[in-house]
PDB file of N, CA, C and O in Angstrom:
ATOM      1  N   MET A  18      17.699   7.250  52.814  1.00 60.00           N
ATOM      2  CA  MET A  18      18.718   6.526  52.126  1.00 60.00           C
ATOM      3  C   MET A  18      18.111   5.545  51.146  1.00 60.00           C
ATOM      4  O   MET A  18      17.158   4.868  51.450  1.00 60.00           O
ATOM      5  N   VAL A  19      18.587   5.501  49.911  1.00 59.00           N
ATOM      6  CA  VAL A  19      18.098   4.618  48.910  1.00 59.00           C
ATOM      7  C   VAL A  19      18.852   3.323  48.898  1.00 59.00           C
ATOM      8  O   VAL A  19      20.066   3.333  48.799  1.00 59.00           O
ATOM      9  N   PRO A  20      18.167   2.200  49.018  1.00 62.00           N
ATOM     10  CA  PRO A  20      18.850   0.898  49.056  1.00 62.00           C
ATOM     11  C   PRO A  20      19.487   0.640  47.689  1.00 62.00           C
ATOM     12  O   PRO A  20      18.908   0.948  46.642  1.00 62.00           O
ATOM     13  N   SER A  21      20.670   0.010  47.719  1.00 65.00           N
ATOM     14  CA  SER A  21      21.365  -0.297  46.398  1.00 65.00           C
ATOM     15  C   SER A  21      20.895  -1.654  45.964  1.00 65.00           C
ATOM     16  O   SER A  21      20.713  -2.573  46.758  1.00 65.00           O
ATOM     17  N   HIS A  22      20.646  -1.816  44.653  1.00 60.00           N
ATOM     18  CA  HIS A  22      20.304  -3.070  44.051  1.00 60.00           C
ATOM     19  C   HIS A  22      21.460  -3.612  43.176  1.00 60.00           C
ATOM     20  O   HIS A  22      21.824  -2.981  42.217  1.00 60.00           O
ATOM     21  N   PRO A  23      22.042  -4.729  43.579  1.00 63.00           N
ATOM     22  CA  PRO A  23      23.194  -5.250  42.821  1.00 63.00           C
ATOM     23  C   PRO A  23      22.731  -5.879  41.433  1.00 63.00           C
ATOM     24  O   PRO A  23      23.533  -6.168  40.648  1.00 63.00           O
ATOM     25  N   HIS A  24      21.433  -6.157  41.257  1.00 61.00           N
ATOM     26  CA  HIS A  24      21.038  -6.816  40.057  1.00 61.00           C
ATOM     27  C   HIS A  24      20.481  -5.797  39.041  1.00 61.00           C
ATOM     28  O   HIS A  24      20.006  -4.713  39.347  1.00 61.00           O
ATOM     29  N   SER A  25      20.420  -6.234  37.776  1.00 60.00           N
ATOM     30  CA  SER A  25      20.011  -5.404  36.704  1.00 60.00           C
ATOM     31  C   SER A  25      18.495  -5.501  36.493  1.00 60.00           C
ATOM     32  O   SER A  25      17.892  -6.528  36.732  1.00 60.00           O
ATOM     33  N   HIS A  26      17.870  -4.458  36.067  1.00 60.00           N
ATOM     34  CA  HIS A  26      16.464  -4.412  35.761  1.00 60.00           C
ATOM     35  C   HIS A  26      16.192  -4.420  34.260  1.00 60.00           C
ATOM     36  O   HIS A  26      15.150  -4.004  33.821  1.00 60.00           O
ATOM     37  N   GLY A  27      17.162  -4.862  33.493  1.00 57.00           N
ATOM     38  CA  GLY A  27      16.968  -4.863  31.975  1.00 57.00           C
ATOM     39  C   GLY A  27      15.992  -5.961  31.556  1.00 57.00           C
ATOM     40  O   GLY A  27      15.785  -6.914  32.312  1.00 57.00           O
ATOM     41  N   HIS A  28      15.399  -5.723  30.456  1.00 57.00           N
ATOM     42  CA  HIS A  28      14.405  -6.672  30.003  1.00 57.00           C
ATOM     43  C   HIS A  28      14.812  -7.392  28.689  1.00 57.00           C
ATOM     44  O   HIS A  28      14.016  -7.700  27.836  1.00 57.00           O
ATOM     45  N   GLU A  29      16.096  -7.610  28.498  1.00 58.00           N
ATOM     46  CA  GLU A  29      16.602  -8.309  27.307  1.00 58.00           C
ATOM     47  C   GLU A  29      16.481  -9.767  27.570  1.00 58.00           C
ATOM     48  O   GLU A  29      16.838 -10.275  28.657  1.00 58.00           O
ATOM     49  N   HIS A  30      15.918 -10.545  26.624  1.00 59.00           N
ATOM     50  CA  HIS A  30      15.739 -11.947  26.823  1.00 59.00           C
ATOM     51  C   HIS A  30      16.750 -12.765  26.106  1.00 59.00           C
ATOM     52  O   HIS A  30      16.720 -14.001  26.158  1.00 59.00           O
ATOM     53  N   GLY A  31      17.621 -12.184  25.320  1.00 61.00           N
ATOM     54  CA  GLY A  31      18.715 -12.928  24.666  1.00 61.00           C
ATOM     55  C   GLY A  31      18.290 -13.805  23.517  1.00 61.00           C
ATOM     56  O   GLY A  31      19.006 -14.698  23.152  1.00 61.00           O
ATOM     57  N   HIS A  32      17.106 -13.548  22.900  1.00 61.00           N
ATOM     58  CA  HIS A  32      16.754 -14.373  21.805  1.00 61.00           C
ATOM     59  C   HIS A  32      16.861 -13.531  20.483  1.00 61.00           C
ATOM     60  O   HIS A  32      16.701 -12.331  20.518  1.00 61.00           O
ATOM     61  N   VAL A  33      17.071 -14.229  19.379  1.00 61.00           N
ATOM     62  CA  VAL A  33      17.259 -13.525  18.087  1.00 61.00           C
ATOM     63  C   VAL A  33      16.114 -13.933  17.217  1.00 61.00           C
ATOM     64  O   VAL A  33      15.753 -15.106  17.113  1.00 61.00           O
ATOM     65  N   HIS A  34      15.538 -12.983  16.486  1.00 60.00           N
ATOM     66  CA  HIS A  34      14.513 -13.294  15.481  1.00 60.00           C
ATOM     67  C   HIS A  34      15.199 -13.663  14.213  1.00 60.00           C
ATOM     68  O   HIS A  34      15.912 -12.896  13.590  1.00 60.00           O
ATOM     69  N   ALA A  35      14.935 -14.893  13.714  1.00 65.00           N
ATOM     70  CA  ALA A  35      15.648 -15.385  12.562  1.00 65.00           C
ATOM     71  C   ALA A  35      14.779 -15.307  11.336  1.00 65.00           C
ATOM     72  O   ALA A  35      14.634 -16.215  10.558  1.00 65.00           O
ATOM     73  N   HIS A  36      14.096 -14.178  11.087  1.00 59.00           N
ATOM     74  CA  HIS A  36      13.281 -14.039   9.887  1.00 59.00           C
ATOM     75  C   HIS A  36      14.220 -13.588   8.702  1.00 59.00           C
ATOM     76  O   HIS A  36      15.047 -12.738   8.886  1.00 59.00           O
ATOM     77  N   SER A  37      13.973 -14.196   7.613  1.00 67.00           N
ATOM     78  CA  SER A  37      14.784 -13.900   6.461  1.00 67.00           C
ATOM     79  C   SER A  37      14.108 -12.991   5.475  1.00 67.00           C
ATOM     80  O   SER A  37      14.549 -12.698   4.390  1.00 67.00           O
ATOM     81  N   HIS A  38      12.913 -12.464   5.860  1.00 64.00           N
ATOM     82  CA  HIS A  38      12.175 -11.572   4.983  1.00 64.00           C
ATOM     83  C   HIS A  38      11.896 -10.289   5.738  1.00 64.00           C
ATOM     84  O   HIS A  38      11.933 -10.244   6.994  1.00 64.00           O
ATOM     85  N   GLY A  39      11.470  -9.265   5.070  1.00 71.00           N
ATOM     86  CA  GLY A  39      11.204  -7.993   5.679  1.00 71.00           C
ATOM     87  C   GLY A  39       9.892  -8.103   6.442  1.00 71.00           C
ATOM     88  O   GLY A  39       9.052  -8.946   6.266  1.00 71.00           O
ATOM     89  N   PRO A  40       9.622  -7.184   7.389  1.00 74.00           N
ATOM     90  CA  PRO A  40       8.461  -7.169   8.239  1.00 74.00           C
ATOM     91  C   PRO A  40       7.157  -6.941   7.387  1.00 74.00           C
ATOM     92  O   PRO A  40       6.080  -7.362   7.820  1.00 74.00           O
ATOM     93  N   ALA A  41       7.285  -6.298   6.273  1.00 77.00           N
ATOM     94  CA  ALA A  41       6.054  -6.047   5.466  1.00 77.00           C
ATOM     95  C   ALA A  41       5.766  -7.113   4.441  1.00 77.00           C
ATOM     96  O   ALA A  41       4.636  -7.141   3.876  1.00 77.00           O
ATOM     97  N   THR A  42       6.673  -8.012   4.221  1.00 79.00           N
ATOM     98  CA  THR A  42       6.364  -9.077   3.270  1.00 79.00           C
ATOM     99  C   THR A  42       5.863 -10.383   3.936  1.00 79.00           C
ATOM    100  O   THR A  42       6.204 -10.602   5.080  1.00 79.00           O
ATOM    101  N   PRO A  43       5.017 -11.077   3.258  1.00 78.00           N
ATOM    102  CA  PRO A  43       4.453 -12.289   3.845  1.00 78.00           C
ATOM    103  C   PRO A  43       5.526 -13.361   3.894  1.00 78.00           C
ATOM    104  O   PRO A  43       6.524 -13.309   3.279  1.00 78.00           O
ATOM    105  N   HIS A  44       5.213 -14.431   4.703  1.00 79.00           N
ATOM    106  CA  HIS A  44       6.096 -15.535   4.777  1.00 79.00           C
ATOM    107  C   HIS A  44       6.098 -16.262   3.435  1.00 79.00           C
ATOM    108  O   HIS A  44       5.116 -16.345   2.733  1.00 79.00           O
ATOM    109  N   PRO A  45       7.241 -16.812   3.068  1.00 77.00           N
ATOM    110  CA  PRO A  45       7.325 -17.532   1.767  1.00 77.00           C
ATOM    111  C   PRO A  45       6.487 -18.842   1.839  1.00 77.00           C
ATOM    112  O   PRO A  45       6.320 -19.398   2.900  1.00 77.00           O
ATOM    113  N   ALA A  46       6.005 -19.252   0.694  1.00 77.00           N
ATOM    114  CA  ALA A  46       5.191 -20.483   0.661  1.00 77.00           C
ATOM    115  C   ALA A  46       6.035 -21.680   0.948  1.00 77.00           C
ATOM    116  O   ALA A  46       7.212 -21.693   0.607  1.00 77.00           O
ATOM    117  N   GLN A  47       5.466 -22.625   1.643  1.00 79.00           N
ATOM    118  CA  GLN A  47       6.188 -23.879   1.982  1.00 79.00           C
ATOM    119  C   GLN A  47       5.357 -25.019   1.396  1.00 79.00           C
ATOM    120  O   GLN A  47       4.128 -25.016   1.315  1.00 79.00           O
ATOM    121  N   ALA A  48       6.064 -26.044   0.960  1.00 80.00           N
ATOM    122  CA  ALA A  48       5.421 -27.220   0.393  1.00 80.00           C
ATOM    123  C   ALA A  48       4.669 -27.973   1.481  1.00 80.00           C
ATOM    124  O   ALA A  48       5.262 -28.347   2.516  1.00 80.00           O
ATOM    125  N   ALA A  49       3.378 -28.252   1.287  1.00 79.00           N
ATOM    126  CA  ALA A  49       2.568 -28.947   2.272  1.00 79.00           C
ATOM    127  C   ALA A  49       2.725 -30.480   2.000  1.00 79.00           C
ATOM    128  O   ALA A  49       2.736 -30.900   0.866  1.00 79.00           O
ATOM    129  N   PRO A  50       2.866 -31.314   3.087  1.00 81.00           N
ATOM    130  CA  PRO A  50       3.051 -32.696   2.884  1.00 81.00           C
ATOM    131  C   PRO A  50       1.805 -33.310   2.259  1.00 81.00           C
ATOM    132  O   PRO A  50       1.839 -34.318   1.604  1.00 81.00           O
ATOM    133  N   TRP A  51       0.612 -32.761   2.609  1.00 79.00           N
ATOM    134  CA  TRP A  51      -0.652 -33.211   1.986  1.00 79.00           C
ATOM    135  C   TRP A  51      -1.577 -32.052   1.923  1.00 79.00           C
ATOM    136  O   TRP A  51      -1.462 -31.097   2.781  1.00 79.00           O
ATOM    137  N   SER A  52      -2.579 -32.072   1.118  1.00 83.00           N
ATOM    138  CA  SER A  52      -3.493 -30.994   1.032  1.00 83.00           C
ATOM    139  C   SER A  52      -4.850 -31.598   0.747  1.00 83.00           C
ATOM    140  O   SER A  52      -4.975 -32.446  -0.183  1.00 83.00           O
ATOM    141  N   ILE A  53      -5.876 -31.102   1.377  1.00 82.00           N
ATOM    142  CA  ILE A  53      -7.289 -31.568   1.092  1.00 82.00           C
ATOM    143  C   ILE A  53      -7.721 -31.149  -0.274  1.00 82.00           C
ATOM    144  O   ILE A  53      -8.562 -31.733  -0.913  1.00 82.00           O
ATOM    145  N   LEU A  54      -7.100 -30.083  -0.762  1.00 84.00           N
ATOM    146  CA  LEU A  54      -7.456 -29.584  -2.102  1.00 84.00           C
ATOM    147  C   LEU A  54      -6.941 -30.499  -3.208  1.00 84.00           C
ATOM    148  O   LEU A  54      -7.458 -30.492  -4.350  1.00 84.00           O
ATOM    149  N   ARG A  55      -5.906 -31.304  -2.931  1.00 86.00           N
ATOM    150  CA  ARG A  55      -5.334 -32.154  -3.910  1.00 86.00           C
ATOM    151  C   ARG A  55      -5.900 -33.598  -3.841  1.00 86.00           C
ATOM    152  O   ARG A  55      -5.498 -34.470  -4.534  1.00 86.00           O
ATOM    153  N   MET A  56      -6.767 -33.813  -2.852  1.00 88.00           N
ATOM    154  CA  MET A  56      -7.375 -35.144  -2.646  1.00 88.00           C
ATOM    155  C   MET A  56      -8.504 -35.333  -3.720  1.00 88.00           C
ATOM    156  O   MET A  56      -9.120 -34.420  -4.155  1.00 88.00           O
ATOM    157  N   THR A  57      -8.754 -36.599  -4.101  1.00 92.00           N
ATOM    158  CA  THR A  57      -9.866 -36.869  -5.043  1.00 92.00           C
ATOM    159  C   THR A  57     -11.159 -36.734  -4.230  1.00 92.00           C
ATOM    160  O   THR A  57     -11.164 -36.674  -3.039  1.00 92.00           O
ATOM    161  N   VAL A  58     -12.249 -36.660  -5.002  1.00 94.00           N
ATOM    162  CA  VAL A  58     -13.544 -36.540  -4.365  1.00 94.00           C
ATOM    163  C   VAL A  58     -13.882 -37.722  -3.502  1.00 94.00           C
ATOM    164  O   VAL A  58     -14.399 -37.633  -2.413  1.00 94.00           O
ATOM    165  N   VAL A  59     -13.513 -38.919  -4.019  1.00 96.00           N
ATOM    166  CA  VAL A  59     -13.732 -40.143  -3.215  1.00 96.00           C
ATOM    167  C   VAL A  59     -12.922 -40.060  -1.885  1.00 96.00           C
ATOM    168  O   VAL A  59     -13.452 -40.479  -0.843  1.00 96.00           O
ATOM    169  N   SER A  60     -11.675 -39.602  -1.993  1.00 94.00           N
ATOM    170  CA  SER A  60     -10.857 -39.543  -0.733  1.00 94.00           C
ATOM    171  C   SER A  60     -11.449 -38.461   0.196  1.00 94.00           C
ATOM    172  O   SER A  60     -11.504 -38.702   1.465  1.00 94.00           O
ATOM    173  N   ARG A  61     -11.973 -37.390  -0.303  1.00 94.00           N
ATOM    174  CA  ARG A  61     -12.618 -36.387   0.606  1.00 94.00           C
ATOM    175  C   ARG A  61     -13.819 -36.934   1.274  1.00 94.00           C
ATOM    176  O   ARG A  61     -14.069 -36.691   2.452  1.00 94.00           O
ATOM    177  N   LEU A  62     -14.653 -37.635   0.481  1.00 96.00           N
ATOM    178  CA  LEU A  62     -15.888 -38.234   1.115  1.00 96.00           C
ATOM    179  C   LEU A  62     -15.482 -39.252   2.132  1.00 96.00           C
ATOM    180  O   LEU A  62     -16.097 -39.302   3.244  1.00 96.00           O
ATOM    181  N   GLY A  63     -14.500 -40.090   1.845  1.00 96.00           N
ATOM    182  CA  GLY A  63     -13.985 -41.098   2.882  1.00 96.00           C
ATOM    183  C   GLY A  63     -13.525 -40.439   4.109  1.00 96.00           C
ATOM    184  O   GLY A  63     -13.820 -40.830   5.242  1.00 96.00           O
ATOM    185  N   ALA A  64     -12.773 -39.320   3.992  1.00 94.00           N
ATOM    186  CA  ALA A  64     -12.249 -38.639   5.099  1.00 94.00           C
ATOM    187  C   ALA A  64     -13.350 -37.935   5.914  1.00 94.00           C
ATOM    188  O   ALA A  64     -13.392 -37.956   7.133  1.00 94.00           O
ATOM    189  N   ALA A  65     -14.396 -37.438   5.222  1.00 96.00           N
ATOM    190  CA  ALA A  65     -15.497 -36.823   5.867  1.00 96.00           C
ATOM    191  C   ALA A  65     -16.325 -37.841   6.653  1.00 96.00           C
ATOM    192  O   ALA A  65     -16.731 -37.624   7.801  1.00 96.00           O
ATOM    193  N   LEU A  66     -16.509 -38.991   6.043  1.00 98.00           N
ATOM    194  CA  LEU A  66     -17.202 -40.067   6.735  1.00 98.00           C
ATOM    195  C   LEU A  66     -16.479 -40.582   7.934  1.00 98.00           C
ATOM    196  O   LEU A  66     -17.039 -40.856   9.007  1.00 98.00           O
ATOM    197  N   ALA A  67     -15.118 -40.626   7.865  1.00 97.00           N
ATOM    198  CA  ALA A  67     -14.313 -41.020   8.995  1.00 97.00           C
ATOM    199  C   ALA A  67     -14.425 -40.039  10.140  1.00 97.00           C
ATOM    200  O   ALA A  67     -14.553 -40.432  11.346  1.00 97.00           O
ATOM    201  N   VAL A  68     -14.417 -38.800   9.829  1.00 97.00           N
ATOM    202  CA  VAL A  68     -14.570 -37.731  10.877  1.00 97.00           C
ATOM    203  C   VAL A  68     -15.919 -37.806  11.467  1.00 97.00           C
ATOM    204  O   VAL A  68     -16.108 -37.712  12.729  1.00 97.00           O
ATOM    205  N   ILE A  69     -16.975 -38.003  10.680  1.00 98.00           N
ATOM    206  CA  ILE A  69     -18.341 -38.102  11.180  1.00 98.00           C
ATOM    207  C   ILE A  69     -18.473 -39.328  12.091  1.00 98.00           C
ATOM    208  O   ILE A  69     -19.079 -39.242  13.180  1.00 98.00           O
ATOM    209  N   ALA A  70     -17.949 -40.445  11.709  1.00 98.00           N
ATOM    210  CA  ALA A  70     -17.997 -41.657  12.473  1.00 98.00           C
ATOM    211  C   ALA A  70     -17.252 -41.389  13.823  1.00 98.00           C
ATOM    212  O   ALA A  70     -17.681 -41.836  14.910  1.00 98.00           O
ATOM    213  N   GLY A  71     -16.112 -40.759  13.786  1.00 98.00           N
ATOM    214  CA  GLY A  71     -15.361 -40.456  15.044  1.00 98.00           C
ATOM    215  C   GLY A  71     -16.178 -39.576  15.947  1.00 98.00           C
ATOM    216  O   GLY A  71     -16.236 -39.753  17.165  1.00 98.00           O
ATOM    217  N   LEU A  72     -16.819 -38.501  15.399  1.00 98.00           N
ATOM    218  CA  LEU A  72     -17.635 -37.652  16.285  1.00 98.00           C
ATOM    219  C   LEU A  72     -18.889 -38.362  16.829  1.00 98.00           C
ATOM    220  O   LEU A  72     -19.215 -38.196  17.988  1.00 98.00           O
ATOM    221  N   TRP A  73     -19.501 -39.220  16.044  1.00 98.00           N
ATOM    222  CA  TRP A  73     -20.601 -40.003  16.567  1.00 98.00           C
ATOM    223  C   TRP A  73     -20.129 -40.966  17.689  1.00 98.00           C
ATOM    224  O   TRP A  73     -20.835 -41.237  18.630  1.00 98.00           O
ATOM    225  N   ALA A  74     -18.905 -41.526  17.530  1.00 98.00           N
ATOM    226  CA  ALA A  74     -18.387 -42.400  18.577  1.00 98.00           C
ATOM    227  C   ALA A  74     -18.203 -41.635  19.862  1.00 98.00           C
ATOM    228  O   ALA A  74     -18.496 -42.184  20.931  1.00 98.00           O
ATOM    229  N   VAL A  75     -17.739 -40.369  19.761  1.00 98.00           N
ATOM    230  CA  VAL A  75     -17.554 -39.605  20.958  1.00 98.00           C
ATOM    231  C   VAL A  75     -18.956 -39.274  21.604  1.00 98.00           C
ATOM    232  O   VAL A  75     -19.096 -39.434  22.828  1.00 98.00           O
ATOM    233  N   VAL A  76     -19.895 -38.995  20.760  1.00 97.00           N
ATOM    234  CA  VAL A  76     -21.337 -38.725  21.357  1.00 97.00           C
ATOM    235  C   VAL A  76     -21.821 -40.010  21.950  1.00 97.00           C
ATOM    236  O   VAL A  76     -22.401 -40.022  23.077  1.00 97.00           O
ATOM    237  N   TRP A  77     -21.700 -41.163  21.311  1.00 97.00           N
ATOM    238  CA  TRP A  77     -22.257 -42.434  21.793  1.00 97.00           C
ATOM    239  C   TRP A  77     -21.509 -42.781  23.141  1.00 97.00           C
ATOM    240  O   TRP A  77     -22.191 -43.217  24.030  1.00 97.00           O
ATOM    241  N   LEU A  78     -20.217 -42.614  23.166  1.00 97.00           N
ATOM    242  CA  LEU A  78     -19.529 -42.992  24.406  1.00 97.00           C
ATOM    243  C   LEU A  78     -19.895 -41.988  25.562  1.00 97.00           C
ATOM    244  O   LEU A  78     -19.943 -42.462  26.716  1.00 97.00           O
ATOM    245  N   SER A  79     -20.163 -40.776  25.257  1.00 97.00           N
ATOM    246  CA  SER A  79     -20.496 -39.824  26.320  1.00 97.00           C
ATOM    247  C   SER A  79     -21.908 -40.069  26.802  1.00 97.00           C
ATOM    248  O   SER A  79     -22.201 -39.658  27.948  1.00 97.00           O
ATOM    249  N   MET A  80     -22.782 -40.686  25.995  1.00 94.00           N
ATOM    250  CA  MET A  80     -24.141 -40.927  26.479  1.00 94.00           C
ATOM    251  C   MET A  80     -24.241 -42.219  27.217  1.00 94.00           C
ATOM    252  O   MET A  80     -25.310 -42.463  27.895  1.00 94.00           O
ATOM    253  N   ARG A  81     -23.236 -43.087  27.225  1.00 88.00           N
ATOM    254  CA  ARG A  81     -23.339 -44.361  27.937  1.00 88.00           C
ATOM    255  C   ARG A  81     -23.306 -44.175  29.423  1.00 88.00           C
ATOM    256  O   ARG A  81     -22.755 -43.364  30.012  1.00 88.00           O
TER     257      ARG A  81
END
């Protein structure tokens, strides 16, 4: 005798894909709030120095 199962074994998750472009086309470009490519050289150097200082702070704190 085969036991009856009152529940469904379907695999539908009830979500909808809201893409507005075809599967073969790339995503449309979005405006970036900031870009490293639009920063001045001085700003890039300042950002790089800030990142380096942060990384050295992590190294220094881990060595204590």
